[in-house]
JSON list of C-alpha atoms in Angstrom, two decimals:
[
{"chain": "A", "resi": 1094, "resn": "MET", "atom": "CA", "xyz": [-71.08, 41.19, 153.08]},
{"chain": "A", "resi": 1095, "resn": "THR", "atom": "CA", "xyz": [-68.77, 43.87, 154.49]},
{"chain": "A", "resi": 1096, "resn": "GLY", "atom": "CA", "xyz": [-65.89, 42.79, 152.24]},
{"chain": "A", "resi": 1097, "resn": "ARG", "atom": "CA", "xyz": [-68.13, 43.23, 149.24]},
{"chain": "A", "resi": 1098, "resn": "GLY", "atom": "CA", "xyz": [-69.19, 46.71, 150.42]},
{"chain": "A", "resi": 1099, "resn": "LEU", "atom": "CA", "xyz": [-65.57, 47.77, 150.78]},
{"chain": "A", "resi": 1100, "resn": "VAL", "atom": "CA", "xyz": [-64.82, 46.75, 147.21]},
{"chain": "A", "resi": 1101, "resn": "VAL", "atom": "CA", "xyz": [-67.69, 48.91, 145.97]},
{"chain": "A", "resi": 1102, "resn": "LEU", "atom": "CA", "xyz": [-66.51, 51.89, 148.04]},
{"chain": "A", "resi": 1103, "resn": "ALA", "atom": "CA", "xyz": [-62.98, 51.54, 146.72]},
{"chain": "A", "resi": 1104, "resn": "GLN", "atom": "CA", "xyz": [-64.26, 51.88, 143.16]},
{"chain": "A", "resi": 1105, "resn": "VAL", "atom": "CA", "xyz": [-66.00, 55.23, 143.69]},
{"chain": "A", "resi": 1106, "resn": "SER", "atom": "CA", "xyz": [-64.40, 58.07, 141.76]},
{"chain": "A", "resi": 1107, "resn": "ILE", "atom": "CA", "xyz": [-65.70, 61.62, 142.07]},
{"chain": "A", "resi": 1108, "resn": "THR", "atom": "CA", "xyz": [-64.26, 64.61, 140.28]},
{"chain": "A", "resi": 1109, "resn": "PRO", "atom": "CA", "xyz": [-65.54, 68.19, 140.21]},
{"chain": "A", "resi": 1110, "resn": "ASN", "atom": "CA", "xyz": [-67.33, 69.23, 137.05]},
{"chain": "A", "resi": 1111, "resn": "ASP", "atom": "CA", "xyz": [-68.49, 72.55, 135.67]},
{"chain": "A", "resi": 1112, "resn": "THR", "atom": "CA", "xyz": [-71.80, 71.33, 134.30]},
{"chain": "A", "resi": 1113, "resn": "GLY", "atom": "CA", "xyz": [-73.28, 69.67, 137.39]},
{"chain": "A", "resi": 1114, "resn": "LEU", "atom": "CA", "xyz": [-75.29, 72.64, 138.62]},
{"chain": "A", "resi": 1115, "resn": "PRO", "atom": "CA", "xyz": [-76.72, 75.70, 136.92]},
{"chain": "A", "resi": 1116, "resn": "GLY", "atom": "CA", "xyz": [-75.15, 79.00, 137.91]},
{"chain": "A", "resi": 1117, "resn": "ILE", "atom": "CA", "xyz": [-71.56, 77.82, 138.36]},
{"chain": "A", "resi": 1118, "resn": "ALA", "atom": "CA", "xyz": [-70.28, 80.67, 136.17]},
{"chain": "A", "resi": 1119, "resn": "ALA", "atom": "CA", "xyz": [-72.21, 83.21, 138.25]},
{"chain": "A", "resi": 1120, "resn": "LEU", "atom": "CA", "xyz": [-70.87, 81.65, 141.46]},
{"chain": "A", "resi": 1121, "resn": "ARG", "atom": "CA", "xyz": [-67.30, 81.91, 140.17]},
{"chain": "A", "resi": 1122, "resn": "SER", "atom": "CA", "xyz": [-67.90, 85.56, 139.35]},
{"chain": "A", "resi": 1123, "resn": "ILE", "atom": "CA", "xyz": [-69.28, 86.22, 142.85]},
{"chain": "A", "resi": 1124, "resn": "VAL", "atom": "CA", "xyz": [-66.36, 84.45, 144.53]},
{"chain": "A", "resi": 1125, "resn": "GLY", "atom": "CA", "xyz": [-63.90, 86.46, 142.43]},
{"chain": "A", "resi": 1126, "resn": "ALA", "atom": "CA", "xyz": [-65.63, 89.69, 143.43]},
{"chain": "A", "resi": 1127, "resn": "VAL", "atom": "CA", "xyz": [-65.53, 88.71, 147.12]},
{"chain": "A", "resi": 1128, "resn": "MET", "atom": "CA", "xyz": [-61.81, 87.95, 146.82]},
{"chain": "A", "resi": 1129, "resn": "SER", "atom": "CA", "xyz": [-61.21, 91.36, 145.25]},
{"chain": "A", "resi": 1130, "resn": "PHE", "atom": "CA", "xyz": [-63.25, 93.01, 148.00]},
{"chain": "A", "resi": 1131, "resn": "GLY", "atom": "CA", "xyz": [-61.18, 91.14, 150.61]},
{"chain": "A", "resi": 1132, "resn": "LEU", "atom": "CA", "xyz": [-57.95, 92.36, 149.04]},
{"chain": "A", "resi": 1133, "resn": "VAL", "atom": "CA", "xyz": [-59.19, 95.97, 148.98]},
{"chain": "A", "resi": 1134, "resn": "LEU", "atom": "CA", "xyz": [-60.19, 95.71, 152.65]},
{"chain": "A", "resi": 1135, "resn": "SER", "atom": "CA", "xyz": [-56.78, 94.24, 153.48]},
{"chain": "A", "resi": 1136, "resn": "VAL", "atom": "CA", "xyz": [-55.06, 97.24, 151.88]},
{"chain": "A", "resi": 1137, "resn": "LEU", "atom": "CA", "xyz": [-57.34, 99.59, 153.81]},
{"chain": "A", "resi": 1138, "resn": "ALA", "atom": "CA", "xyz": [-56.59, 97.75, 157.05]},
{"chain": "A", "resi": 1139, "resn": "LEU", "atom": "CA", "xyz": [-52.87, 97.94, 156.28]},
{"chain": "A", "resi": 1140, "resn": "LEU", "atom": "CA", "xyz": [-53.03, 101.70, 155.78]},
{"chain": "A", "resi": 1141, "resn": "VAL", "atom": "CA", "xyz": [-55.07, 102.32, 158.94]},
{"chain": "A", "resi": 1142, "resn": "SER", "atom": "CA", "xyz": [-52.83, 100.05, 161.01]},
{"chain": "A", "resi": 1143, "resn": "ALA", "atom": "CA", "xyz": [-49.69, 101.73, 159.71]},
{"chain": "A", "resi": 1144, "resn": "VAL", "atom": "CA", "xyz": [-51.10, 105.14, 160.67]},
{"chain": "A", "resi": 1145, "resn": "VAL", "atom": "CA", "xyz": [-52.00, 103.84, 164.15]},
{"chain": "A", "resi": 1146, "resn": "TRP", "atom": "CA", "xyz": [-48.53, 102.35, 164.51]},
{"chain": "A", "resi": 1147, "resn": "GLY", "atom": "CA", "xyz": [-46.95, 105.67, 163.49]},
{"chain": "A", "resi": 1148, "resn": "PHE", "atom": "CA", "xyz": [-49.09, 107.72, 165.88]},
{"chain": "A", "resi": 1149, "resn": "GLY", "atom": "CA", "xyz": [-48.32, 105.28, 168.70]},
{"chain": "A", "resi": 1150, "resn": "ALA", "atom": "CA", "xyz": [-44.59, 105.44, 168.04]},
{"chain": "A", "resi": 1151, "resn": "GLN", "atom": "CA", "xyz": [-44.53, 109.25, 167.79]},
{"chain": "A", "resi": 1152, "resn": "SER", "atom": "CA", "xyz": [-46.64, 109.81, 170.90]},
{"chain": "A", "resi": 1153, "resn": "ALA", "atom": "CA", "xyz": [-44.62, 107.37, 173.02]},
{"chain": "A", "resi": 1154, "resn": "ASN", "atom": "CA", "xyz": [-47.67, 105.14, 173.47]},
{"chain": "A", "resi": 1155, "resn": "PRO", "atom": "CA", "xyz": [-46.40, 101.53, 173.33]},
{"chain": "A", "resi": 1156, "resn": "HIS", "atom": "CA", "xyz": [-49.91, 100.05, 173.56]},
{"chain": "A", "resi": 1157, "resn": "LEU", "atom": "CA", "xyz": [-51.09, 101.94, 170.49]},
{"chain": "A", "resi": 1158, "resn": "ALA", "atom": "CA", "xyz": [-47.88, 101.15, 168.60]},
{"chain": "A", "resi": 1159, "resn": "GLY", "atom": "CA", "xyz": [-48.25, 97.47, 169.47]},
{"chain": "A", "resi": 1160, "resn": "ARG", "atom": "CA", "xyz": [-51.85, 97.44, 168.24]},
{"chain": "A", "resi": 1161, "resn": "GLY", "atom": "CA", "xyz": [-50.69, 99.03, 165.00]},
{"chain": "A", "resi": 1162, "resn": "LYS", "atom": "CA", "xyz": [-48.01, 96.38, 164.53]},
{"chain": "A", "resi": 1163, "resn": "VAL", "atom": "CA", "xyz": [-50.50, 93.58, 165.10]},
{"chain": "A", "resi": 1164, "resn": "GLY", "atom": "CA", "xyz": [-52.89, 95.22, 162.64]},
{"chain": "A", "resi": 1165, "resn": "VAL", "atom": "CA", "xyz": [-50.18, 95.45, 159.97]},
{"chain": "A", "resi": 1166, "resn": "LEU", "atom": "CA", "xyz": [-49.33, 91.77, 160.40]},
{"chain": "A", "resi": 1167, "resn": "ALA", "atom": "CA", "xyz": [-53.01, 90.77, 160.33]},
{"chain": "A", "resi": 1168, "resn": "ALA", "atom": "CA", "xyz": [-53.63, 92.81, 157.19]},
{"chain": "A", "resi": 1169, "resn": "CYS", "atom": "CA", "xyz": [-50.64, 91.26, 155.44]},
{"chain": "A", "resi": 1170, "resn": "GLY", "atom": "CA", "xyz": [-51.78, 87.79, 156.48]},
{"chain": "A", "resi": 1171, "resn": "SER", "atom": "CA", "xyz": [-55.33, 88.34, 155.28]},
{"chain": "A", "resi": 1172, "resn": "ALA", "atom": "CA", "xyz": [-54.07, 89.68, 151.94]},
{"chain": "A", "resi": 1173, "resn": "ALA", "atom": "CA", "xyz": [-51.85, 86.62, 151.53]},
{"chain": "A", "resi": 1174, "resn": "ILE", "atom": "CA", "xyz": [-54.75, 84.28, 152.29]},
{"chain": "A", "resi": 1175, "resn": "CYS", "atom": "CA", "xyz": [-57.09, 86.10, 149.89]},
{"chain": "A", "resi": 1176, "resn": "GLY", "atom": "CA", "xyz": [-54.50, 86.10, 147.16]},
{"chain": "A", "resi": 1177, "resn": "ALA", "atom": "CA", "xyz": [-53.52, 82.47, 147.61]},
{"chain": "A", "resi": 1178, "resn": "ALA", "atom": "CA", "xyz": [-57.00, 81.05, 148.25]},
{"chain": "A", "resi": 1179, "resn": "VAL", "atom": "CA", "xyz": [-57.41, 79.37, 144.86]},
{"chain": "A", "resi": 1180, "resn": "THR", "atom": "CA", "xyz": [-53.90, 77.93, 144.95]},
{"chain": "A", "resi": 1181, "resn": "LEU", "atom": "CA", "xyz": [-54.41, 76.64, 148.51]},
{"chain": "A", "resi": 1182, "resn": "VAL", "atom": "CA", "xyz": [-57.71, 74.96, 147.63]},
{"chain": "A", "resi": 1183, "resn": "ASN", "atom": "CA", "xyz": [-56.21, 73.35, 144.52]},
{"chain": "A", "resi": 1184, "resn": "PHE", "atom": "CA", "xyz": [-53.17, 72.16, 146.49]},
{"chain": "A", "resi": 1185, "resn": "PHE", "atom": "CA", "xyz": [-55.24, 70.57, 149.24]},
{"chain": "A", "resi": 1186, "resn": "TRP", "atom": "CA", "xyz": [-57.61, 69.06, 146.66]},
{"chain": "A", "resi": 1187, "resn": "THR", "atom": "CA", "xyz": [-54.63, 67.38, 144.99]},
{"chain": "A", "resi": 1188, "resn": "VAL", "atom": "CA", "xyz": [-53.27, 66.20, 148.35]},
{"chain": "A", "resi": 1189, "resn": "GLY", "atom": "CA", "xyz": [-56.69, 64.85, 149.29]},
{"chain": "A", "resi": 1190, "resn": "GLN", "atom": "CA", "xyz": [-56.95, 62.89, 146.04]},
{"chain": "A", "resi": 1191, "resn": "GLY", "atom": "CA", "xyz": [-53.73, 61.09, 146.93]},
{"chain": "A", "resi": 1192, "resn": "VAL", "atom": "CA", "xyz": [-55.07, 59.84, 150.28]},
{"chain": "A", "resi": 1193, "resn": "ASN", "atom": "CA", "xyz": [-56.17, 56.23, 150.12]}
]
């Protein structure tokens, strides 16, 4: 019985489709807007962190300068993740399809 169940599970093939649910086009539009919003916030965070880093360096405040550096790195990382989100998801989807 279990051998037969494994054969059936091995034959299952699922692929994403665009017509499975209503509103997929609207959802894509919303996700695109959220990604754009994330990129704008990343640029804002980069600017604020750079200003904090500059004030910390000019006022001889190493704690403030360090916080600014961390903020700049975090903003750059978040921008990279927002920009590469679609590529990352597609890459891991392809890798996952190869797992047997």
